[in-house]
PDB file of C-alpha atoms in Angstrom:
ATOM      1  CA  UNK A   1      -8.604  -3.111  25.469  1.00  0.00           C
ATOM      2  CA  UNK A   2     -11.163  -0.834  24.921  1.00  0.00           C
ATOM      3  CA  UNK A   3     -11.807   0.651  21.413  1.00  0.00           C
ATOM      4  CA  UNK A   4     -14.239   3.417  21.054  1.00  0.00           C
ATOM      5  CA  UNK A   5     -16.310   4.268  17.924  1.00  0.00           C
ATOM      6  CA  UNK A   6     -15.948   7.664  16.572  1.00  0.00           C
ATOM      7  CA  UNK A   7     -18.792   9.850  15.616  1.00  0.00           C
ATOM      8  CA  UNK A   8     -17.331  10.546  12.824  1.00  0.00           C
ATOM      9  CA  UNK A   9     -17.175   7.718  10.737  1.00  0.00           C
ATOM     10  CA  UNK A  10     -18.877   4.919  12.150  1.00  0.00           C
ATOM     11  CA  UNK A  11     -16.360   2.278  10.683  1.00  0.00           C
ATOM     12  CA  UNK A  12     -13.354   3.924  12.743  1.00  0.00           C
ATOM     13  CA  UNK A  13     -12.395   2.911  15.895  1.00  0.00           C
ATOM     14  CA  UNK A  14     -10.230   4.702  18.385  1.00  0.00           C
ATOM     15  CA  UNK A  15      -7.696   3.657  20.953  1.00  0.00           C
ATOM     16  CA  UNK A  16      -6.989   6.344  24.113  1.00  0.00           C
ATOM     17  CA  UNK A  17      -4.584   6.429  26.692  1.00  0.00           C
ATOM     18  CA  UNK A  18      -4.285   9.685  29.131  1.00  0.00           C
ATOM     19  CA  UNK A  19      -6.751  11.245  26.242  1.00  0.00           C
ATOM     20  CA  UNK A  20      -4.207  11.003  23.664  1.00  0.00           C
ATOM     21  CA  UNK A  21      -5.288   8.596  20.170  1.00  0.00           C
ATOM     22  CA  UNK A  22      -2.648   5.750  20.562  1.00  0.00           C
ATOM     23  CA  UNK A  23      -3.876   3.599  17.668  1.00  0.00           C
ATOM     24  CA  UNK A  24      -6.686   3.715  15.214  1.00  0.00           C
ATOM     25  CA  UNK A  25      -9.145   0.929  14.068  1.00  0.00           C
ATOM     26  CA  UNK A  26     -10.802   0.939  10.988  1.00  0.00           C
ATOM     27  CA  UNK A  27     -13.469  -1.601   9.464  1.00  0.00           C
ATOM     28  CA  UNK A  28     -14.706  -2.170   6.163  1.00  0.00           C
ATOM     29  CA  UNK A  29     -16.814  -5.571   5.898  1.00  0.00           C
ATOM     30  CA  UNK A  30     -14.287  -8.211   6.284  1.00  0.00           C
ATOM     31  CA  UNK A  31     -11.108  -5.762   6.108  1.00  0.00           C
ATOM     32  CA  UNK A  32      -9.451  -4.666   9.120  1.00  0.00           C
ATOM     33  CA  UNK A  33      -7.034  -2.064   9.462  1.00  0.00           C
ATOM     34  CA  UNK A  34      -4.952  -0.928  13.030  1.00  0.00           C
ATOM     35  CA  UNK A  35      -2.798   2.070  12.644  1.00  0.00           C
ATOM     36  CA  UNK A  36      -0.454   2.917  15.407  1.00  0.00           C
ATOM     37  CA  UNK A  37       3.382   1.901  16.102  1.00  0.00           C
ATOM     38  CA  UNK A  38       3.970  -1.964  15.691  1.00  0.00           C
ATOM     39  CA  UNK A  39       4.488  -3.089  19.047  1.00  0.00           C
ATOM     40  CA  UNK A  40       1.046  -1.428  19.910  1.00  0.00           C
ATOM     41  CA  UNK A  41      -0.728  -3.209  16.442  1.00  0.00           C
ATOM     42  CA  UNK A  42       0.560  -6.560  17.237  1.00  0.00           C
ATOM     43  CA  UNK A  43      -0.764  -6.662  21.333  1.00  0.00           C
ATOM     44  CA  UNK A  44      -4.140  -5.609  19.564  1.00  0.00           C
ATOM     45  CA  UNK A  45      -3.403  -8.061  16.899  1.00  0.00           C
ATOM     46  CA  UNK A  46      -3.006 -10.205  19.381  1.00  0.00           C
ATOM     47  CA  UNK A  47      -5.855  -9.352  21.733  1.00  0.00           C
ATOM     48  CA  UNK A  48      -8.470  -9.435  18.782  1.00  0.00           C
ATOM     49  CA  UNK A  49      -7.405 -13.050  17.801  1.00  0.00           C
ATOM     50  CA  UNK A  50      -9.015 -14.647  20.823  1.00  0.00           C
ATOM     51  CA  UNK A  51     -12.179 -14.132  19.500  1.00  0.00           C
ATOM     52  CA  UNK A  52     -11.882 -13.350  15.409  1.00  0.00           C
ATOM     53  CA  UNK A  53      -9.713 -15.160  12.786  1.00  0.00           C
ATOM     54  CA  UNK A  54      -6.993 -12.734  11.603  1.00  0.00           C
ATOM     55  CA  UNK A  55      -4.573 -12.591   8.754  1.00  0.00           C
ATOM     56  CA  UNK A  56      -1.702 -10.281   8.990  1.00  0.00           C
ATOM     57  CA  UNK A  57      -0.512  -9.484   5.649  1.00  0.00           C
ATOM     58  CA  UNK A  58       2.167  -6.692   6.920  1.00  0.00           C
ATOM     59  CA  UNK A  59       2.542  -2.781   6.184  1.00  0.00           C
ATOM     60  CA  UNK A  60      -0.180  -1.057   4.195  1.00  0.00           C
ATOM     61  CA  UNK A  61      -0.108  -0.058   0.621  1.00  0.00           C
ATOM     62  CA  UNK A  62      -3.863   0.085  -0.692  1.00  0.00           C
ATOM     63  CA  UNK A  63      -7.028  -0.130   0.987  1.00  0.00           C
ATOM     64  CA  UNK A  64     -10.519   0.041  -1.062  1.00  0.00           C
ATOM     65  CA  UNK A  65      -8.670   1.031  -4.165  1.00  0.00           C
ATOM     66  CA  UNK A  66      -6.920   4.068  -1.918  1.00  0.00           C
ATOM     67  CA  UNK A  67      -3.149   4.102  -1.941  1.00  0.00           C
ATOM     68  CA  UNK A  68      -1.570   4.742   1.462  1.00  0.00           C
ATOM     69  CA  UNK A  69       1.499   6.554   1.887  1.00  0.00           C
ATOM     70  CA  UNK A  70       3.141   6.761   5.462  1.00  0.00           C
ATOM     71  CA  UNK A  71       6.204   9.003   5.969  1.00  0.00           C
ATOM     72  CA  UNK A  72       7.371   8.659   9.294  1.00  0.00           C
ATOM     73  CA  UNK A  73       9.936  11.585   9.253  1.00  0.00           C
ATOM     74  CA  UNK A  74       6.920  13.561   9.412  1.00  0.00           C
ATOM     75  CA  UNK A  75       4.365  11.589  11.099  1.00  0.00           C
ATOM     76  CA  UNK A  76       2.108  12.243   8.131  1.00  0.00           C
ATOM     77  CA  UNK A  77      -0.686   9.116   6.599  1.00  0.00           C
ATOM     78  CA  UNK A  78      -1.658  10.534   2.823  1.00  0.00           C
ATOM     79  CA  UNK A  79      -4.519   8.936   0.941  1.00  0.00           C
ATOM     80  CA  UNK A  80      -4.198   9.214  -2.515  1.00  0.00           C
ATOM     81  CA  UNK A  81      -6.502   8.509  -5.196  1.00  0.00           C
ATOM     82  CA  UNK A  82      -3.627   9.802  -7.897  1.00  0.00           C
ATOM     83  CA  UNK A  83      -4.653   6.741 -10.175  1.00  0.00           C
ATOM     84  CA  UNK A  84      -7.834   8.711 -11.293  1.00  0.00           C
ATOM     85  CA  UNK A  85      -6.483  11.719 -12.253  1.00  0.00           C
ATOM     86  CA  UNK A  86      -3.496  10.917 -14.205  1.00  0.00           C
TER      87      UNK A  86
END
């Protein structure tokens, strides 16, 4: 497995096969976050437990205060902040 940081945003990490983004990484101090389809997240999962301690704690809802919404119909990931402005 071979994650690759993006110069982007240096606490995102990308997976590629055939040049195509399979799954991304991210990393905030202690939180870890894989986004891809579930068979894919749990053979990283999986993978990154022989060396690191991990705790799977299932789909995501909020991360650093941002709420997550995935709609799979249209293959969209929305980060809201909606809390602060209502």
């Amino acid at each position: 497995m071979r994650l690759a940081r993006l110069d982007s945003d240096y606490g995102l990490y990308a997976l590629k096969k055939d040049g195509e983004v399979t799954l991304l990484q991210t990393v905030y101090v202690d939180d870890l976050l894989l986004m891809s389809p579930r068979q894919l997240c749990e053979e990283v999962a999986v993978s990154l437990q022989e060396t690191f301690e991990l705790t799977t704690v299932g789909m995501v809802k909020y991360l650093l205060g941002v709420e997550i919404l995935i709609n799979k119909t249209r293959k969209q990931i929305v980060y809201s902040q909606r809390q602060y402005v209502l």
